[in-house]
CSV table of N, CA and C in Angstrom, one decimal:
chain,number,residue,atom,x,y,z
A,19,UNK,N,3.4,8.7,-5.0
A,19,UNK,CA,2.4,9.0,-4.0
A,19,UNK,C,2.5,10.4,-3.6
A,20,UNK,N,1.5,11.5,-3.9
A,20,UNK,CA,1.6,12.8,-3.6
A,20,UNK,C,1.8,12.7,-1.9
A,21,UNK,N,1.0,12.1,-1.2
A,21,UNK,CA,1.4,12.9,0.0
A,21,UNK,C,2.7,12.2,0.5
A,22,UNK,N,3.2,11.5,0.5
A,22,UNK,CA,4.2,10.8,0.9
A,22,UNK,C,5.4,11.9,0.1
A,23,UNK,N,5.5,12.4,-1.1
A,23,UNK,CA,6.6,13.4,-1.3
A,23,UNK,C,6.1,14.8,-1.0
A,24,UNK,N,4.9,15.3,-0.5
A,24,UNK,CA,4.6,16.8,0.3
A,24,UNK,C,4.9,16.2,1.7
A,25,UNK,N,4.7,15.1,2.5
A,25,UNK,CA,5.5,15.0,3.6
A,25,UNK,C,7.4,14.7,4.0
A,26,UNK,N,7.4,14.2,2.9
A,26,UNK,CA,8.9,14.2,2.6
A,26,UNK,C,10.0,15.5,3.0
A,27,UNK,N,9.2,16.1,1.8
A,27,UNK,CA,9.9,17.7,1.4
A,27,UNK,C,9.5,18.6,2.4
A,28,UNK,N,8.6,18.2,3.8
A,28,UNK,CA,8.3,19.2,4.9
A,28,UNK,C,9.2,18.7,5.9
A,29,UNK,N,9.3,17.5,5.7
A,29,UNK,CA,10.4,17.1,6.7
A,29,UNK,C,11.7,17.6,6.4
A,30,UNK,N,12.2,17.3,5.5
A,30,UNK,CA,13.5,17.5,4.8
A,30,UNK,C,13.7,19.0,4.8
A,31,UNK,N,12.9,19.9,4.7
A,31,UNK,CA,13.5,21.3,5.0
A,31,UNK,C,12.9,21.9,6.1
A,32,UNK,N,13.0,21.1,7.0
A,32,UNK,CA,13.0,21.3,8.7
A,32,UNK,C,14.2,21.0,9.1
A,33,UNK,N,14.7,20.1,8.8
A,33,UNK,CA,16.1,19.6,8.8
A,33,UNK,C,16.8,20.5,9.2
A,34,UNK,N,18.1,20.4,10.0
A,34,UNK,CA,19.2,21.2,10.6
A,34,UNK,C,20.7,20.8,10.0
A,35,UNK,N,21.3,20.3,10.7
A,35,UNK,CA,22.8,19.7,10.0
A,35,UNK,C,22.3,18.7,9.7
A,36,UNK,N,22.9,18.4,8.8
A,36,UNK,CA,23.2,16.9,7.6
A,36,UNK,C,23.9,16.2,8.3
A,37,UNK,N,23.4,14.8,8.5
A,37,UNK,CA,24.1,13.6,8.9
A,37,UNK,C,24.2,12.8,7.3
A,38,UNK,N,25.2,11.8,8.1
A,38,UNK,CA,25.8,11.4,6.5
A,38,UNK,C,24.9,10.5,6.5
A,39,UNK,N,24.0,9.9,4.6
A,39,UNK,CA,23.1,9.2,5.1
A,39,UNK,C,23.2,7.8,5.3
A,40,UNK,N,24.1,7.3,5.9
A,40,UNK,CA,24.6,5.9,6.4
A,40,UNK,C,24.1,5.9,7.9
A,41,UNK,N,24.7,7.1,8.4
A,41,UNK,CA,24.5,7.6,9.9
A,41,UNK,C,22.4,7.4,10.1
A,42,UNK,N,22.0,8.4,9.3
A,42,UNK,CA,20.7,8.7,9.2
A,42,UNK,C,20.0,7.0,9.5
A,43,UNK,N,19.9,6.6,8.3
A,43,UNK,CA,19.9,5.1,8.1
A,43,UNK,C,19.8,4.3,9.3
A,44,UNK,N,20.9,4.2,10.1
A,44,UNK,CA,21.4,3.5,11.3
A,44,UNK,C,20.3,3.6,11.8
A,45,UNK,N,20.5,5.3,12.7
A,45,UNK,CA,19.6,5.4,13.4
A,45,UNK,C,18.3,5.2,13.7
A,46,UNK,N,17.6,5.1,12.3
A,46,UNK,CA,16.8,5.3,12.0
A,46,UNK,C,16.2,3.9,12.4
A,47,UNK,N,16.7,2.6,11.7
A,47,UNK,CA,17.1,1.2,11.7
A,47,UNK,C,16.9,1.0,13.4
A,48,UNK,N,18.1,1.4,14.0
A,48,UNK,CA,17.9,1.2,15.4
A,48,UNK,C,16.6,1.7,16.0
A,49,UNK,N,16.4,2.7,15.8
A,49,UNK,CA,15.4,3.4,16.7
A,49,UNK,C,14.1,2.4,16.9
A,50,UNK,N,13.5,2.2,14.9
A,50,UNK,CA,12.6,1.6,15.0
A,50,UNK,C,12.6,0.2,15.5
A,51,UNK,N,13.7,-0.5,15.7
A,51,UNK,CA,14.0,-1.7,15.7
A,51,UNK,C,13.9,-1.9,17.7
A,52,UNK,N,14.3,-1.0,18.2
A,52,UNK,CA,14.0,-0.6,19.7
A,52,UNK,C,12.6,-1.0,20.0
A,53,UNK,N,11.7,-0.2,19.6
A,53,UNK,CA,10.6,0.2,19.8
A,53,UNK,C,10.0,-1.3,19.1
A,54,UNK,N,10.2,-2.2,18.4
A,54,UNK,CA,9.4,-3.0,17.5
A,54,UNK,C,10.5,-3.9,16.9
A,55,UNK,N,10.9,-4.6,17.9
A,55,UNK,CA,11.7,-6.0,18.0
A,55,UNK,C,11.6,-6.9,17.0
A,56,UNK,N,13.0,-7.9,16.2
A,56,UNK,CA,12.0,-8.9,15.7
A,56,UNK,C,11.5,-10.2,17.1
A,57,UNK,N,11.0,-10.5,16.2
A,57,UNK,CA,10.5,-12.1,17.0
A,57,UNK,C,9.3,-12.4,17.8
A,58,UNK,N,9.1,-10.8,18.2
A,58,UNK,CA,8.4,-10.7,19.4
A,58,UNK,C,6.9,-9.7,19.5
A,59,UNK,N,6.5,-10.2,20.5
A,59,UNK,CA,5.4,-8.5,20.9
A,59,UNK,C,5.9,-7.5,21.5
A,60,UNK,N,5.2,-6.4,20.9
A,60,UNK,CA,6.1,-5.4,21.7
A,60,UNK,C,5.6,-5.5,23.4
A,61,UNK,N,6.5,-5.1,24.1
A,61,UNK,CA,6.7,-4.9,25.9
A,61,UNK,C,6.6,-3.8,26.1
A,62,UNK,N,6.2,-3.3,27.6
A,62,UNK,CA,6.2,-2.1,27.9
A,62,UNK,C,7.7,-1.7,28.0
A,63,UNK,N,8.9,-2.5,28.4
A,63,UNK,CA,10.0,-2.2,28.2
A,63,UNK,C,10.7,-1.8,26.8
A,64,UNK,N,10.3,-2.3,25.6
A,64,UNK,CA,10.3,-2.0,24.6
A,64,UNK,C,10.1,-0.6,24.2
A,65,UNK,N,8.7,-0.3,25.0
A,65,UNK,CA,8.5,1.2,24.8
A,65,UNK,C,9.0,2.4,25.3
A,66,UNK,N,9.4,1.9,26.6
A,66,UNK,CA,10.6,2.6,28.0
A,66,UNK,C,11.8,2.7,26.6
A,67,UNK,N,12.3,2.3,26.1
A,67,UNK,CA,13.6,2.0,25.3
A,67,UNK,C,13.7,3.2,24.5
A,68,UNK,N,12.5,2.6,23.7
A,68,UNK,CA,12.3,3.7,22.4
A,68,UNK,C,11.9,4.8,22.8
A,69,UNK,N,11.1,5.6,24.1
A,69,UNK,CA,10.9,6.8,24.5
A,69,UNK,C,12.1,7.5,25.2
A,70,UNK,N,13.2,7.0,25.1
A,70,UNK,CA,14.4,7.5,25.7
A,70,UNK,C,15.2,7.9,24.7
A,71,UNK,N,14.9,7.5,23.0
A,71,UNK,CA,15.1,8.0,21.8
A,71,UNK,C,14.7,8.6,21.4
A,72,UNK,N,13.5,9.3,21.7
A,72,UNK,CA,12.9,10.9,21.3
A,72,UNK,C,13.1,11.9,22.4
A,73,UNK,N,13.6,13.1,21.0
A,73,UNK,CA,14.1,13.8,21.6
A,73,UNK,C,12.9,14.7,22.3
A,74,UNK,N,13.1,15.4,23.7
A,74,UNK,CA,11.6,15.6,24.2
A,74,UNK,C,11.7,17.5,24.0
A,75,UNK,N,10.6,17.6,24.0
A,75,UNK,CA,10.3,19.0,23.6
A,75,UNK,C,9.5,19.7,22.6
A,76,UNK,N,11.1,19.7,21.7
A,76,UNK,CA,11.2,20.6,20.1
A,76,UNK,C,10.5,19.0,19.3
A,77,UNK,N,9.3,18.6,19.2
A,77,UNK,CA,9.2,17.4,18.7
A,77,UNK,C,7.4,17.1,18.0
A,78,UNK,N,7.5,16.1,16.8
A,78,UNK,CA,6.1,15.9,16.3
A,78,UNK,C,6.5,14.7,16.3
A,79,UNK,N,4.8,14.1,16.3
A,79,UNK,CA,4.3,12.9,16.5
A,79,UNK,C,3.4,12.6,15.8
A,80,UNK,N,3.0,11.5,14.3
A,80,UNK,CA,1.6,11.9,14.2
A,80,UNK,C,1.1,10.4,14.0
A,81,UNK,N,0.2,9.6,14.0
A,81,UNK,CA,0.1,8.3,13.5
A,81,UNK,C,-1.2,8.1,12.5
A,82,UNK,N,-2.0,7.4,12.3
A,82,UNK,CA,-3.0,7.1,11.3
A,82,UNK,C,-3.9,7.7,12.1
A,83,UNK,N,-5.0,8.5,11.1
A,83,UNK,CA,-6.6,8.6,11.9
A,83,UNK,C,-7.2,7.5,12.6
A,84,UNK,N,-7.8,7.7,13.5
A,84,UNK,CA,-8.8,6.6,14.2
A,84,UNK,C,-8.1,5.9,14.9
A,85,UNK,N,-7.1,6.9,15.6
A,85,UNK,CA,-6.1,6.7,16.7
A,85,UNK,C,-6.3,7.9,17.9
A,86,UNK,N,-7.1,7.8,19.0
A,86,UNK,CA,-7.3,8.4,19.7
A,86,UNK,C,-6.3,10.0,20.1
A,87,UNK,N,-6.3,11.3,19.5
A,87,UNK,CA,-5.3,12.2,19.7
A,87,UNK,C,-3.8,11.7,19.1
A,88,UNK,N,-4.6,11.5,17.7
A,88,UNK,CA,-3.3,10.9,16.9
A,88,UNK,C,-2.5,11.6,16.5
A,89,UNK,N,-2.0,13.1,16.9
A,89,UNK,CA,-0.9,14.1,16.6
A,89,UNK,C,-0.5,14.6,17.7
A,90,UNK,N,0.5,15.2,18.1
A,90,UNK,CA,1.2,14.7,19.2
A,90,UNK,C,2.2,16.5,19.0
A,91,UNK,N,2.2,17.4,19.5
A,91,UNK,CA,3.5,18.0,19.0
A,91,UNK,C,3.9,19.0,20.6
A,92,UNK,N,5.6,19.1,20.8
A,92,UNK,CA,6.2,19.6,21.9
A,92,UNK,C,5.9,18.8,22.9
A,93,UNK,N,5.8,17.6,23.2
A,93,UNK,CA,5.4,16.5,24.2
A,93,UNK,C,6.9,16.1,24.9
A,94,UNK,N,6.3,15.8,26.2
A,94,UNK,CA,7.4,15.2,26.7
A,94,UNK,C,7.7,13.7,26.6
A,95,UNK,N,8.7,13.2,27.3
A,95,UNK,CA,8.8,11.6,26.8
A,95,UNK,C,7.6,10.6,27.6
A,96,UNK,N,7.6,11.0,28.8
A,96,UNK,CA,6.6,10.4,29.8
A,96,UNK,C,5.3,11.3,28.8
A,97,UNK,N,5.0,11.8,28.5
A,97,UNK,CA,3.7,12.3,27.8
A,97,UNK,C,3.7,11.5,26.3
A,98,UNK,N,4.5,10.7,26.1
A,98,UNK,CA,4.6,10.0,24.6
A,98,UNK,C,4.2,8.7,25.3
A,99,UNK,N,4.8,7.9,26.2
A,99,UNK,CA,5.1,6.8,26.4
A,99,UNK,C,3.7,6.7,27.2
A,100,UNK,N,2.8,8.1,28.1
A,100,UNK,CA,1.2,7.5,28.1
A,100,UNK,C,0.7,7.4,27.1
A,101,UNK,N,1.3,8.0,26.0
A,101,UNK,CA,0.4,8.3,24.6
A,101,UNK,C,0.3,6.6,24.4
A,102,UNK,N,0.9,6.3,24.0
A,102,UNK,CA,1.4,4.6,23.9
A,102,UNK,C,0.6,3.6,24.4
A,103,UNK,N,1.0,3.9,26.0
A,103,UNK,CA,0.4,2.8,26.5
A,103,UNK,C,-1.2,3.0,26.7
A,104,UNK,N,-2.2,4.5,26.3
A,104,UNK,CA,-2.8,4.4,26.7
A,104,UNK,C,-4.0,3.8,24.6
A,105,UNK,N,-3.2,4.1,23.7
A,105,UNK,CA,-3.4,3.4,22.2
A,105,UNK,C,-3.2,2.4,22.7
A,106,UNK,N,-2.1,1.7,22.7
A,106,UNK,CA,-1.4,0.7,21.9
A,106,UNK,C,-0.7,0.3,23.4
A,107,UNK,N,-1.6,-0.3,24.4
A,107,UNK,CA,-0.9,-0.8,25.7
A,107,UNK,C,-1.0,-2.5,25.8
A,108,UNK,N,0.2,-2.4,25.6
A,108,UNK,CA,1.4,-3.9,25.2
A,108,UNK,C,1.0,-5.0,26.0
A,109,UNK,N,-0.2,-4.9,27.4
A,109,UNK,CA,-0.8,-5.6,28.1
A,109,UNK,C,-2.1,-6.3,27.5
A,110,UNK,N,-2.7,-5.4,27.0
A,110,UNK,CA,-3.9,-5.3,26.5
A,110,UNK,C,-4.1,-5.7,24.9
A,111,UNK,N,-3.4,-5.5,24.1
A,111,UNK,CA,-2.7,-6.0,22.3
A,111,UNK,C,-1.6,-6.4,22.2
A,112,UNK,N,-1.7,-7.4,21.8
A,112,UNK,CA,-0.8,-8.2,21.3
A,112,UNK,C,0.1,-7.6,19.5
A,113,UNK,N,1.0,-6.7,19.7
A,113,UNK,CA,1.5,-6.1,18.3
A,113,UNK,C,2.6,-6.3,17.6
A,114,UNK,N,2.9,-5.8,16.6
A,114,UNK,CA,4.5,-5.6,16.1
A,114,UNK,C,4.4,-5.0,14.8
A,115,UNK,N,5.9,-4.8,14.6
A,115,UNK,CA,5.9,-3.9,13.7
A,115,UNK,C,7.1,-4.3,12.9
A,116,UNK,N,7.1,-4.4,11.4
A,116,UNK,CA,8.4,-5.1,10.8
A,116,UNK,C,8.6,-4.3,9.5
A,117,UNK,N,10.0,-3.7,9.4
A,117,UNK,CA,10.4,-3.1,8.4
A,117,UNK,C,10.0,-4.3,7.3
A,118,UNK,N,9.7,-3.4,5.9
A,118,UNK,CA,9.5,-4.7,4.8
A,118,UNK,C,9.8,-4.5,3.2
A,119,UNK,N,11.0,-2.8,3.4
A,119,UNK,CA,11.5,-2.5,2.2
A,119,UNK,C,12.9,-2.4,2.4
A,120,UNK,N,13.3,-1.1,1.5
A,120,UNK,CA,14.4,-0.5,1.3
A,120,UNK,C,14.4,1.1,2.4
A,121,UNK,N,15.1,1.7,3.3
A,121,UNK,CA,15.0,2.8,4.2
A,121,UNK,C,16.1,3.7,3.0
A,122,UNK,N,14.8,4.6,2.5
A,122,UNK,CA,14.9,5.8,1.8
A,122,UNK,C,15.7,7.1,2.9
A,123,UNK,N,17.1,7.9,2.4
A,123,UNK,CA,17.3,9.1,3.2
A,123,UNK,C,17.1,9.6,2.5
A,124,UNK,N,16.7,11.1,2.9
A,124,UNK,CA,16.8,12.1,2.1
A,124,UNK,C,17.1,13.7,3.6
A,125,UNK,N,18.5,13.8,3.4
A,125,UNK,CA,18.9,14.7,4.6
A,125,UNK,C,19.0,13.9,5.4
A,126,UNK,N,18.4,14.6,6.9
A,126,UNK,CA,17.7,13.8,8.4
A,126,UNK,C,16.7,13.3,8.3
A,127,UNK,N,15.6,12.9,7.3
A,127,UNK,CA,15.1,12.0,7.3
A,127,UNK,C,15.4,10.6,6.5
A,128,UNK,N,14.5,9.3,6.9
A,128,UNK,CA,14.1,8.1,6.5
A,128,UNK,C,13.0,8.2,6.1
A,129,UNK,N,12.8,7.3,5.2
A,129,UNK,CA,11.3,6.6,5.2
A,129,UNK,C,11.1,4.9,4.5
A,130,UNK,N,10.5,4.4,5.2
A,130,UNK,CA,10.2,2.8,4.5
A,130,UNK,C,9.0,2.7,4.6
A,131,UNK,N,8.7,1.6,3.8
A,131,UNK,CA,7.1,0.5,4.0
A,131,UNK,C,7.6,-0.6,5.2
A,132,UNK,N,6.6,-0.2,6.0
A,132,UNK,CA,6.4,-1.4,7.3
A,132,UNK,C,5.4,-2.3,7.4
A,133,UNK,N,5.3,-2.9,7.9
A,133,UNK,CA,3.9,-3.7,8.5
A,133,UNK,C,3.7,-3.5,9.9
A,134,UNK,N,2.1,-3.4,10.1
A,134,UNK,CA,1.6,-3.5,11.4
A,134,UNK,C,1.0,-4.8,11.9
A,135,UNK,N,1.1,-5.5,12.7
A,135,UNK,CA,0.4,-6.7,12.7
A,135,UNK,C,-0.1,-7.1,14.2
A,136,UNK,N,-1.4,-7.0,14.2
A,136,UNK,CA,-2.0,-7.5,16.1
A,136,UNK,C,-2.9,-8.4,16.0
A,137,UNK,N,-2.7,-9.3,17.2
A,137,UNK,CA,-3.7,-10.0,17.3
A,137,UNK,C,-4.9,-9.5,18.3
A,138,UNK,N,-5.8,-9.9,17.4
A,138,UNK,CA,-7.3,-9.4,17.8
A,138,UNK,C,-7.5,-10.2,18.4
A,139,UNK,N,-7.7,-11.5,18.5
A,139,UNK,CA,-8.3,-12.3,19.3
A,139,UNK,C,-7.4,-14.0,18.8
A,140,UNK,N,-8.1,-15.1,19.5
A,140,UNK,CA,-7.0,-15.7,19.2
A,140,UNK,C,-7.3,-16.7,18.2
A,141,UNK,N,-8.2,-16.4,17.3
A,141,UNK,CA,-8.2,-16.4,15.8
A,141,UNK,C,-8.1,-15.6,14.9
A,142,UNK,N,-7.6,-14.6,15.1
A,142,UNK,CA,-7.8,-13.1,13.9
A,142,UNK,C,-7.2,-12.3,14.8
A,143,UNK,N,-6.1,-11.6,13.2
A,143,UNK,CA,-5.3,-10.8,13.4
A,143,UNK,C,-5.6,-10.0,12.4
A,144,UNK,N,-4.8,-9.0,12.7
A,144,UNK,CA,-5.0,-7.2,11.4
A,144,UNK,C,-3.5,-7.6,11.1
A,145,UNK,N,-3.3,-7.1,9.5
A,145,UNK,CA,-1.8,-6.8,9.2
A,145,UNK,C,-2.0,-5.7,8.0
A,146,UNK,N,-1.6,-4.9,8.4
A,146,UNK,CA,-1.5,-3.5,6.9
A,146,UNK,C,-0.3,-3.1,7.3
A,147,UNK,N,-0.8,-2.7,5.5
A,147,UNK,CA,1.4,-1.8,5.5
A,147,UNK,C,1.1,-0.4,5.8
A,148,UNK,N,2.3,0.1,5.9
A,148,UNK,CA,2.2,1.9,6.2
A,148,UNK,C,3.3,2.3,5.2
A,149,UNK,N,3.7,3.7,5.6
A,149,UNK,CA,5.1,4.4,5.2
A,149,UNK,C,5.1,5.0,6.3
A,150,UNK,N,6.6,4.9,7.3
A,150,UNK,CA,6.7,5.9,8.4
A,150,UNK,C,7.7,6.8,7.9
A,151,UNK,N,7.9,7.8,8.2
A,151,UNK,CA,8.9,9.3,8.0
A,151,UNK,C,9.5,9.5,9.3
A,152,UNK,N,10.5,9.3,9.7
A,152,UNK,CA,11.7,9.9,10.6
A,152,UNK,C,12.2,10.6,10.4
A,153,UNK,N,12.4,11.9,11.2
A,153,UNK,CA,13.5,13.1,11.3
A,153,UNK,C,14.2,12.6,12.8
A,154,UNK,N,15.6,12.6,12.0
A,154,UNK,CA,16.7,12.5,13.1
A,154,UNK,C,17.2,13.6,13.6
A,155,UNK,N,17.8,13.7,15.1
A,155,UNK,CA,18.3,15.0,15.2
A,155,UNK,C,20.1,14.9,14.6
A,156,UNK,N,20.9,16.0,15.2
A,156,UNK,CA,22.1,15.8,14.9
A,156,UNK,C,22.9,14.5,16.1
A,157,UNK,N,22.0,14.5,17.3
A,157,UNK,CA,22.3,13.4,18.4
A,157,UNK,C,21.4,12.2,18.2
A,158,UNK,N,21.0,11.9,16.9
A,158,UNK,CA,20.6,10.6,16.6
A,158,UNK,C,19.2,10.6,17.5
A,159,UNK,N,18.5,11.4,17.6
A,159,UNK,CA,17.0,11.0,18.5
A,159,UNK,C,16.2,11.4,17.2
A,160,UNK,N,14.9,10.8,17.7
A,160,UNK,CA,13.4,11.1,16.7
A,160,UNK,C,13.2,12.3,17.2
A,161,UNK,N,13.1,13.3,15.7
A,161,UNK,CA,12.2,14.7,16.2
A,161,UNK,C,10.9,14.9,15.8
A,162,UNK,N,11.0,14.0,14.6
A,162,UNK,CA,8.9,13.7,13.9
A,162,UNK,C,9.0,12.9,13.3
A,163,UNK,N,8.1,11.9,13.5
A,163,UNK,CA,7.3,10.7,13.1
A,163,UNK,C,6.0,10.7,12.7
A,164,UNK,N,5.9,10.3,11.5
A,164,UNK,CA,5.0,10.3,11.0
A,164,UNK,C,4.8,9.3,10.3
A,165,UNK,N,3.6,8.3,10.4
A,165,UNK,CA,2.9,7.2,10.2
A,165,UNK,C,1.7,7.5,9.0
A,166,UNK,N,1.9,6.7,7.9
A,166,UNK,CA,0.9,6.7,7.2
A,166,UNK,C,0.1,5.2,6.7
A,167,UNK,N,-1.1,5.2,6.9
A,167,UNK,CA,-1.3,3.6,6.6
A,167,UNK,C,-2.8,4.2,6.0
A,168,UNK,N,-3.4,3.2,5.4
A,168,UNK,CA,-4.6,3.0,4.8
A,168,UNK,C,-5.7,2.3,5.9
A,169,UNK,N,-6.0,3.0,6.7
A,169,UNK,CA,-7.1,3.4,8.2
A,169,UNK,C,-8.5,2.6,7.3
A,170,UNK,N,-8.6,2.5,6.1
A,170,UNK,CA,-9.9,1.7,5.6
A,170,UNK,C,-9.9,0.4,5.4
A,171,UNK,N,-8.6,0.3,5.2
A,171,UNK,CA,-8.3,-1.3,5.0
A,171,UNK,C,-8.0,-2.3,6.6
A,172,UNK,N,-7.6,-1.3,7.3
A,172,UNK,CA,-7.5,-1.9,8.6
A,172,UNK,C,-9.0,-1.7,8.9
A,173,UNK,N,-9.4,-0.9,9.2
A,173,UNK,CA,-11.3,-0.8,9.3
A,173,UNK,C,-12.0,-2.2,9.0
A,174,UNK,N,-11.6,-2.4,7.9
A,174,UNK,CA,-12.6,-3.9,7.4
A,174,UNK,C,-11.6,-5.1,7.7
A,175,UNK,N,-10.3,-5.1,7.7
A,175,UNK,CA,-9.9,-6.0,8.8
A,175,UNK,C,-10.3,-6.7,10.3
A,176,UNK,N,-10.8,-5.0,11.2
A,176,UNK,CA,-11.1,-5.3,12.6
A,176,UNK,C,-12.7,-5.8,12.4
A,177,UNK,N,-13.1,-5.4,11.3
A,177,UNK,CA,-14.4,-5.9,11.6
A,177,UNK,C,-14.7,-7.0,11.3
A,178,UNK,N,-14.0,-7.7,10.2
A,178,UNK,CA,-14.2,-9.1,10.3
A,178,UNK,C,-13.5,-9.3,11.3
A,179,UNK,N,-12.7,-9.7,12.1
A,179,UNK,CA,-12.4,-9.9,13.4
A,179,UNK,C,-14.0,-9.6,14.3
A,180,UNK,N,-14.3,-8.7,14.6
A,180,UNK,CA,-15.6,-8.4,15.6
A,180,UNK,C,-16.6,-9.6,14.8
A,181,UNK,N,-16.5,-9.2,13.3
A,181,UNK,CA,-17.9,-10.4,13.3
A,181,UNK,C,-17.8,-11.9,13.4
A,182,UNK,N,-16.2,-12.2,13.4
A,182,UNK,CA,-16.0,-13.5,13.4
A,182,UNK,C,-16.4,-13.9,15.4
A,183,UNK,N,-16.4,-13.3,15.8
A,183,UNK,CA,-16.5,-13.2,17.4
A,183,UNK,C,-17.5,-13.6,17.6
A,184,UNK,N,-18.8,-12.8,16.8
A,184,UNK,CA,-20.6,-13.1,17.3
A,184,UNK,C,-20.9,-13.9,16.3
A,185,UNK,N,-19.7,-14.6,15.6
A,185,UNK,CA,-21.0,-16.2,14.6
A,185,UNK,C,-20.4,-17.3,14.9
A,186,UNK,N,-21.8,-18.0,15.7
A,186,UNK,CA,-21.6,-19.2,16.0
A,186,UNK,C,-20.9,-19.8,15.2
A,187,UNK,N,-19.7,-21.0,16.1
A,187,UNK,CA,-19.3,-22.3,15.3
A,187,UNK,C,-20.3,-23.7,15.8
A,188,UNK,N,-20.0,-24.4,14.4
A,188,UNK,CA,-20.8,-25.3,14.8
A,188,UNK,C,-19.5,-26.5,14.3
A,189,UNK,N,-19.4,-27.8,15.2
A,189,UNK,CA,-18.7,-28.8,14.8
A,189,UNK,C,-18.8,-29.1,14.0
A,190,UNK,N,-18.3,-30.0,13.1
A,190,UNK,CA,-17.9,-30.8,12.2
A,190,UNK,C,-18.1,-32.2,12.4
C-alpha cells in the first residue's frame, strides 16, 4: 500500500531517540488498549485515560475524511478530548475499536489493522478496518496518530443503516 509506506517513512524520520522495539510495541498496545477497551463501549472515562497519554503541544492528530476537522496539530489535551467528545461522544455512539493483526515497529513508530465498530441504531451497526500509525515519544506518550480507513465503505454502511430506519416492517 503506497500511502501506508509514504506515511510510515514520514513518521519514522520525525522520530527522535530510538526506543527498543518491544518498548515501542507496549506502549503502543497500552495506549490503544486505554482509549478502546476489550469487552466494552468506549466511556468518557476511557477517553479522560487515553488523553492523559498524549503528549500535549509538539503533537499531530489526523483520522479519516468525513470527520468533522479531522487533522488536529499542536493541540492541547482538553482541546483533543473536546475533539472526541464533540465526533465520537461516547453518550451519543455506541463504539469500539479492536486491534485485529500483527503491531508493526519501525523506530518510534507502530502500525496495525484495527476495526471500527458502532452501533447505529439498534438494528445496524458499521464495522470497517483501518491502519492506525503511532509515534511514541521517548516518555512513552502519542506524538501523531494517524488513522486510515476506507471513508467509502463506511459511507454505504451508514446508509444502509439510514435506509433500514425509513422502510417499513411488516409482520410475519
Amino acid at each position: 500500500m503506497k500511502v501506508t509506506s509514504l506515511v510510515l517513512a514520514a513518521l519514522v524520520g520525525a522520530a527522535q531517540a530510538v526506543l527498543p522495539p518491544a518498548e515501542v510495541r507496549s506502549y503502543c498496545v497500552d495506549i490503544f488498549r486505554t482509549a478502546f477497551p476489550h469487552q466494552h463501549w468506549v466511556t468518557r472515562g476511557d477517553l479522560e485515560q487515553f488523553i492523559r497519554k498524549v503528549n500535549p503541544g509538539d503533537n499531530y492528530f489526523s483520522c479519516p475524511e468525513g470527520v468533522e476537522d479531522n487533522t488536529l496539530t499542536n493541540f492541547s489535551q482538553l482541546e483533543l478530548f473536546e475533539w472526541f467528545n464533540h465526533n465520537f461522544d461516547p453518550d451519543m455512539l455506541k463504539y469500539s475499536e479492536t486491534i485485529v493483526g500483527d503491531v508493526s515497529v519501525s523506530g518510534n513508530v507502530c502500525s496495525f489493522e484495527k476495526t471500527f465498530t458502532a452501533l447505529m441504531s439498534e438494528d445496524c451497526y458499521v464495522s470497517v478496518m483501518s491502519r492506525l500509525f503511532m509515534e511514541i515519544t521517548d516518555d512513552g506518550m502519542v506524538k501523531r496518530w494517524v488513522d486510515h480507513f476506507d471513508g467509502e465503505e463506511l459511507g454505504r454502511q451508514m446508509t444502509v443503516c439510514s435506509l433500514g430506519r425509513h422502510i417499513p416492517r411488516t409482520e410475519l
